[in-house]
Short mmCIF file of C-alpha atoms in Angstrom, two decimals:
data_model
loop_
_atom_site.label_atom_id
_atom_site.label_comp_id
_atom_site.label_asym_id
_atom_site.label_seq_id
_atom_site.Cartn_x
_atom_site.Cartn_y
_atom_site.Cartn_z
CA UNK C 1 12.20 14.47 -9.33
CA UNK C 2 9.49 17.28 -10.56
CA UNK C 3 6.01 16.35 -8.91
CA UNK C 4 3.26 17.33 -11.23
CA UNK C 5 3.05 20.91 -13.00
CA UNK C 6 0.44 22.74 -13.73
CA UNK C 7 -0.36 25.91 -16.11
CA UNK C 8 -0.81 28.76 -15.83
CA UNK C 9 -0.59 28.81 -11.92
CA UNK C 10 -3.68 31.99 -12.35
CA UNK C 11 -6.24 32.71 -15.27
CA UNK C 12 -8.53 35.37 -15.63
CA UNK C 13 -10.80 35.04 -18.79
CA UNK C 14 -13.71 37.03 -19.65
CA UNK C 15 -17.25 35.70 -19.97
CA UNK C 16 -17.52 33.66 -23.00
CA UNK C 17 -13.69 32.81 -23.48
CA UNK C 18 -12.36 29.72 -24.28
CA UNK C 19 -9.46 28.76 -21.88
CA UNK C 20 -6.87 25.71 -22.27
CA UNK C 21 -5.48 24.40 -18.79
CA UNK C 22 -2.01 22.33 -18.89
CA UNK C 23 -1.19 19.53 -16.52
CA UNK C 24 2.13 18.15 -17.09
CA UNK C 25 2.37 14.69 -14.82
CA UNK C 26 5.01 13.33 -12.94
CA UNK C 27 7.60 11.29 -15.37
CA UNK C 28 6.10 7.91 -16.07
CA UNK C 29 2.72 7.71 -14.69
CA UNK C 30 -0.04 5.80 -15.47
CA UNK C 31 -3.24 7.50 -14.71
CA UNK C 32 -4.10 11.42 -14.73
CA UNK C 33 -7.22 13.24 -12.86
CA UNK C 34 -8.44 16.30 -13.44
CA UNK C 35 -10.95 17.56 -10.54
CA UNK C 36 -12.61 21.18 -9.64
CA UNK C 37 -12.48 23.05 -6.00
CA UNK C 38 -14.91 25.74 -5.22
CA UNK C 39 -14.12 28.28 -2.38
CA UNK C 40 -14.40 26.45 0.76
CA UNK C 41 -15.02 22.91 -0.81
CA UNK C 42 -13.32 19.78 -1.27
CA UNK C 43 -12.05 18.36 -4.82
CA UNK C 44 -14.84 17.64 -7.42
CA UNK C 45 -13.79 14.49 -9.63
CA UNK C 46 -14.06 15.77 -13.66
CA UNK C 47 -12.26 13.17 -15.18
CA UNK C 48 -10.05 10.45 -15.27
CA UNK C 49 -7.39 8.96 -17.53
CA UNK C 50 -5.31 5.93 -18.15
CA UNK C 51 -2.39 6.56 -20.48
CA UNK C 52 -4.25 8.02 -23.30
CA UNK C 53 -7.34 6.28 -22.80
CA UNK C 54 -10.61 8.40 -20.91
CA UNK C 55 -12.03 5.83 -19.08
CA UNK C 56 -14.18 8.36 -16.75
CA UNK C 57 -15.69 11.91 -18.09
CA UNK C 58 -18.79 11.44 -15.81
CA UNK C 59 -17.63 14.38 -13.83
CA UNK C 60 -17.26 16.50 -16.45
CA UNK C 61 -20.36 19.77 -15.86
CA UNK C 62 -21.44 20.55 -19.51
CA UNK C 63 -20.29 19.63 -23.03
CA UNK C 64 -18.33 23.06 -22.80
CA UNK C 65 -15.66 21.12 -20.82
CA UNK C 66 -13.33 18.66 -22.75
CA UNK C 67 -10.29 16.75 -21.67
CA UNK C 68 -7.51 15.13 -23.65
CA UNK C 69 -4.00 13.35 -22.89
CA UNK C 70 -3.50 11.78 -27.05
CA UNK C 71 0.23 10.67 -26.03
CA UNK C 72 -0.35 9.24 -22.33
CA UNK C 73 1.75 12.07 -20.55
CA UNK C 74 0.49 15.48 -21.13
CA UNK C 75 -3.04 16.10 -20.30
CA UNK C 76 -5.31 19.64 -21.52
CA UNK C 77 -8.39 20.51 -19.76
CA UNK C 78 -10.60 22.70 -22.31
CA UNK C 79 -13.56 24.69 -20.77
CA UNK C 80 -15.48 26.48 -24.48
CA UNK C 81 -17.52 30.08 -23.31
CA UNK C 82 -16.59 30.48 -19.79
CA UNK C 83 -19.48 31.28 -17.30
CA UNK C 84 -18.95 32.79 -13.82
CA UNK C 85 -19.97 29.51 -12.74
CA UNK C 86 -16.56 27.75 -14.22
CA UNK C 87 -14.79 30.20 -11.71
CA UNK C 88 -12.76 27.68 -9.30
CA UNK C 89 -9.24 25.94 -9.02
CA UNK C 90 -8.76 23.50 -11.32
CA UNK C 91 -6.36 20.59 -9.90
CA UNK C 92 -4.55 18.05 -11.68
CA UNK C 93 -2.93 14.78 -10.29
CA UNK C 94 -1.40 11.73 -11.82
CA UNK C 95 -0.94 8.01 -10.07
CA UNK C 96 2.14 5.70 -10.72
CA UNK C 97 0.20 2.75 -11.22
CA UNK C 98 -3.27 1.26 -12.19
CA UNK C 99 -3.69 -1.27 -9.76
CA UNK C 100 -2.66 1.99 -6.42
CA UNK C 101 -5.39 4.57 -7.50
CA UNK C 102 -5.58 5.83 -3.78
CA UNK C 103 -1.70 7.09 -4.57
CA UNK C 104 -2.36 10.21 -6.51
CA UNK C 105 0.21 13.19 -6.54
CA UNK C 106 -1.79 16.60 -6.85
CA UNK C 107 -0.25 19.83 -8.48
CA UNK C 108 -1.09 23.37 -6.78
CA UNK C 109 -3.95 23.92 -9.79
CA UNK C 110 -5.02 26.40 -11.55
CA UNK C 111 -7.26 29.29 -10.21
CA UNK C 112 -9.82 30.32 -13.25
CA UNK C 113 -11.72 33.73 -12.17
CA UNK C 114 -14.39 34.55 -15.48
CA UNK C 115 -15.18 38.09 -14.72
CA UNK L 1 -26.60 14.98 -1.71
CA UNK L 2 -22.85 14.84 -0.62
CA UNK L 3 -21.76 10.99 -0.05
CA UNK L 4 -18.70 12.15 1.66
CA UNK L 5 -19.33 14.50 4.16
CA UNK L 6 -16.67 15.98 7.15
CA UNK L 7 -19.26 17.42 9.74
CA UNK L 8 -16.55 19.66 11.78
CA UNK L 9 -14.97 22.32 9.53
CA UNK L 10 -12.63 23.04 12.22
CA UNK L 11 -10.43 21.39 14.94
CA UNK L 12 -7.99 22.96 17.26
CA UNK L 13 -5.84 20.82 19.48
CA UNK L 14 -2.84 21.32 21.81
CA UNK L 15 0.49 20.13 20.76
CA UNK L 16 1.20 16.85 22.01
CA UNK L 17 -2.80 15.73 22.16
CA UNK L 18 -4.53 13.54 19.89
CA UNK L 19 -6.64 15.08 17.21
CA UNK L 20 -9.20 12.50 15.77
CA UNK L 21 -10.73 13.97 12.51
CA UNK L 22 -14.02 12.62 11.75
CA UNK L 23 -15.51 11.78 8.47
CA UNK L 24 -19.24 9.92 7.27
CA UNK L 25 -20.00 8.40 3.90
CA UNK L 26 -23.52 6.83 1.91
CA UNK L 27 -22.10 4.68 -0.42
CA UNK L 28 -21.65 1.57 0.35
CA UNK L 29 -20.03 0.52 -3.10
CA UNK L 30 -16.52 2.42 -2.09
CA UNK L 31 -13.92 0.27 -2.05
CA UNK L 32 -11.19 2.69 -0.66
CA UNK L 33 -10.89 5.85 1.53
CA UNK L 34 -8.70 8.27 1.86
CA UNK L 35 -7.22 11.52 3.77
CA UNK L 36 -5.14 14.10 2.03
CA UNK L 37 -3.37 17.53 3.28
CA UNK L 38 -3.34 20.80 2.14
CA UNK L 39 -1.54 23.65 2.78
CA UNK L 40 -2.35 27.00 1.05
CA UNK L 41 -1.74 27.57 -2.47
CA UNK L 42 -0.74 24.04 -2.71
CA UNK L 43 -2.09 20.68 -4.26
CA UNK L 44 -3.45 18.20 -1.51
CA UNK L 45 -1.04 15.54 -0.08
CA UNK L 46 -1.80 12.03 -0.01
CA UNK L 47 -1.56 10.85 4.04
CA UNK L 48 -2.67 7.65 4.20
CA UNK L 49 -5.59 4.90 2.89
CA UNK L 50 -7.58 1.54 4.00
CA UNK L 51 -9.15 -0.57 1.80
CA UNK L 52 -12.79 -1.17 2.39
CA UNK L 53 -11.91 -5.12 3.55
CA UNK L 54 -9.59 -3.59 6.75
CA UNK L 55 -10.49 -1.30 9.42
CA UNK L 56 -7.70 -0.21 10.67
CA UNK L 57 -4.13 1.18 9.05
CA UNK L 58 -1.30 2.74 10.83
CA UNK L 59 1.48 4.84 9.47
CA UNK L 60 3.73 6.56 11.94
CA UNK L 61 1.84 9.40 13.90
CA UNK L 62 -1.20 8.66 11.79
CA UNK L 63 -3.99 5.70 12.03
CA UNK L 64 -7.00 5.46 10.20
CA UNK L 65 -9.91 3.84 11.49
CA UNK L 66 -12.77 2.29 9.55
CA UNK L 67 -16.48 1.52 10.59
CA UNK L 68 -18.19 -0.38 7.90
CA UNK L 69 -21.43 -1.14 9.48
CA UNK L 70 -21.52 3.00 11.01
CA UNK L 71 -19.98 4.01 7.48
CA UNK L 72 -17.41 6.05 9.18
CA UNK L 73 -14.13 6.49 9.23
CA UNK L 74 -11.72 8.68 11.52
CA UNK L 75 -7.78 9.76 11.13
CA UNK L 76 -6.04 9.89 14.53
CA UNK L 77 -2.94 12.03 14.69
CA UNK L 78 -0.63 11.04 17.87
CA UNK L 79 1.27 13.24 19.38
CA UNK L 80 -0.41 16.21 17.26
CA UNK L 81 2.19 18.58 16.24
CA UNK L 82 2.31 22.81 14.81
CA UNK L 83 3.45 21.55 11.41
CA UNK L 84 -0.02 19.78 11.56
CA UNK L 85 -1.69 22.81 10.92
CA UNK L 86 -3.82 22.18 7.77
CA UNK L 87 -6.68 21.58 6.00
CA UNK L 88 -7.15 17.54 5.70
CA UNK L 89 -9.84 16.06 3.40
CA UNK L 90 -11.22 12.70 3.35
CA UNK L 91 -12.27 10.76 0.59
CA UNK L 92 -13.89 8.00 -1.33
CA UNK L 93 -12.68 5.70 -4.19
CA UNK L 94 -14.95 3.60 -6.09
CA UNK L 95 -13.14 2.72 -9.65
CA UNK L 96 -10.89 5.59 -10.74
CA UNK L 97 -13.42 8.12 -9.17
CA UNK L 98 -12.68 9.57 -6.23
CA UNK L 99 -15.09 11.68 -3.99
CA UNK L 100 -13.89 14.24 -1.16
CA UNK L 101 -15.25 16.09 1.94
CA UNK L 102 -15.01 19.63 1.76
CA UNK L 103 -12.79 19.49 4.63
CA UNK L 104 -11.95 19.64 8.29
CA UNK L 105 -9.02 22.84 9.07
CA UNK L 106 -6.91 21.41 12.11
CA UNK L 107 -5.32 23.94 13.96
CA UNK L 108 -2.20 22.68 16.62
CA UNK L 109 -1.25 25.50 18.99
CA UNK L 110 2.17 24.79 20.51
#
């Protein structure tokens, strides 16, 4: 089957922009993440969801950034006027069940350059 | 301060050896750990895991070793192989949170 999507694949927004990143999960699955990679670092946790529920935004950087998933399967991450600073890939992966966290099936992101 | 921290940022082994990536944490309230893959331009691949209550897990070519009391924990690759070649990340799970290295690049010359 499809593992999980994400889109678009590259985004280039100008200072200020508001951007919209999709993350469509594989078929079925329980729990979504949303996490941030700077250049030459590992995975920074934003947020967490199960079904449609946010049960963890304590990663999230600023009240510019919002996540939502309202029908349990297709999740937007929302960053409102971009700074240079958001510039990073933006991964996305979902978990088959609630009780196997450690299981979670990454997309290839989404690299956000703000010029 | 980085609770999850991969001192080497690079590894290069022969084909055939062992390579033993090495990874140190600060918090003792994680209850699972983790190494993933990547390759370039793609996601990270989940490898394998060990709950915080074992300290050892095997899977194939691939065993992870956990030190409580040293809060360490090391991923041994036997017999290391060129498809190898990656970037592998350890990390942390406490809750739905998980918390990563930034990364050890293993290199396997043939």
């Amino acid at each position: 089957g499809a593992g999980v999507s994400q889109s678009p694949r590259y985004k280039v927004a100008k200072r200020g922009q508001d951007v919209a990143l999709r993350c469509d999960p594989i078929s079925g699955h329980v729990s979504l993440f949303w996490y941030q990679q700077a250049l030459g670092q590992g995975p920074e946790f934003l947020t967490y969801f199960q079904n449609e529920a946010q049960l963890d935004k304590s990663g999230l950087p600023s009240d510019r950034f919002f996540a939502e998933r309202p029908e349990g399967s297709v999740s937007t991450l929302k960053i409102q006027r971009t700074q240079q600073e958001d510039s990073a890939v933006y991964l996305c992966a979902s978990s088959p069940r609630e009780d196997r966290l450690d299981i979670q099936y990454f997309g290839a992101g989404t690299r956000l350059s703000v010029l | 301060d980085q609770q999850v921290k991969q001192n080497s940022p690079s590894l290069s082994v022969q084909e055939g050896r062992i390579s033993i990536l090495n990874c140190d944490y600060t918090n003792s309230m994680f209850d699972y750990f983790l190494w993933y893959k990547k390759y370039p331009a793609e996601g990270p691949t989940f490898l394998i895991s060990i709950s915080s209550i074992k300290d050892k897990n095997e899977d194939g070519r691939f065993t992870v070793f956990l030190n409580k009391s040293a809060k360490h924990l090391s991923l041994h690759i036997v017999p290391s192989q060129p498809g190898d070649s990656a970037v592998y990340f350890c990390a942390a799970r406490t809750g739905g949170k998980s918390t990563f290295g930034d990364g050890t690049t293993l290199t396997v010359k043939p």
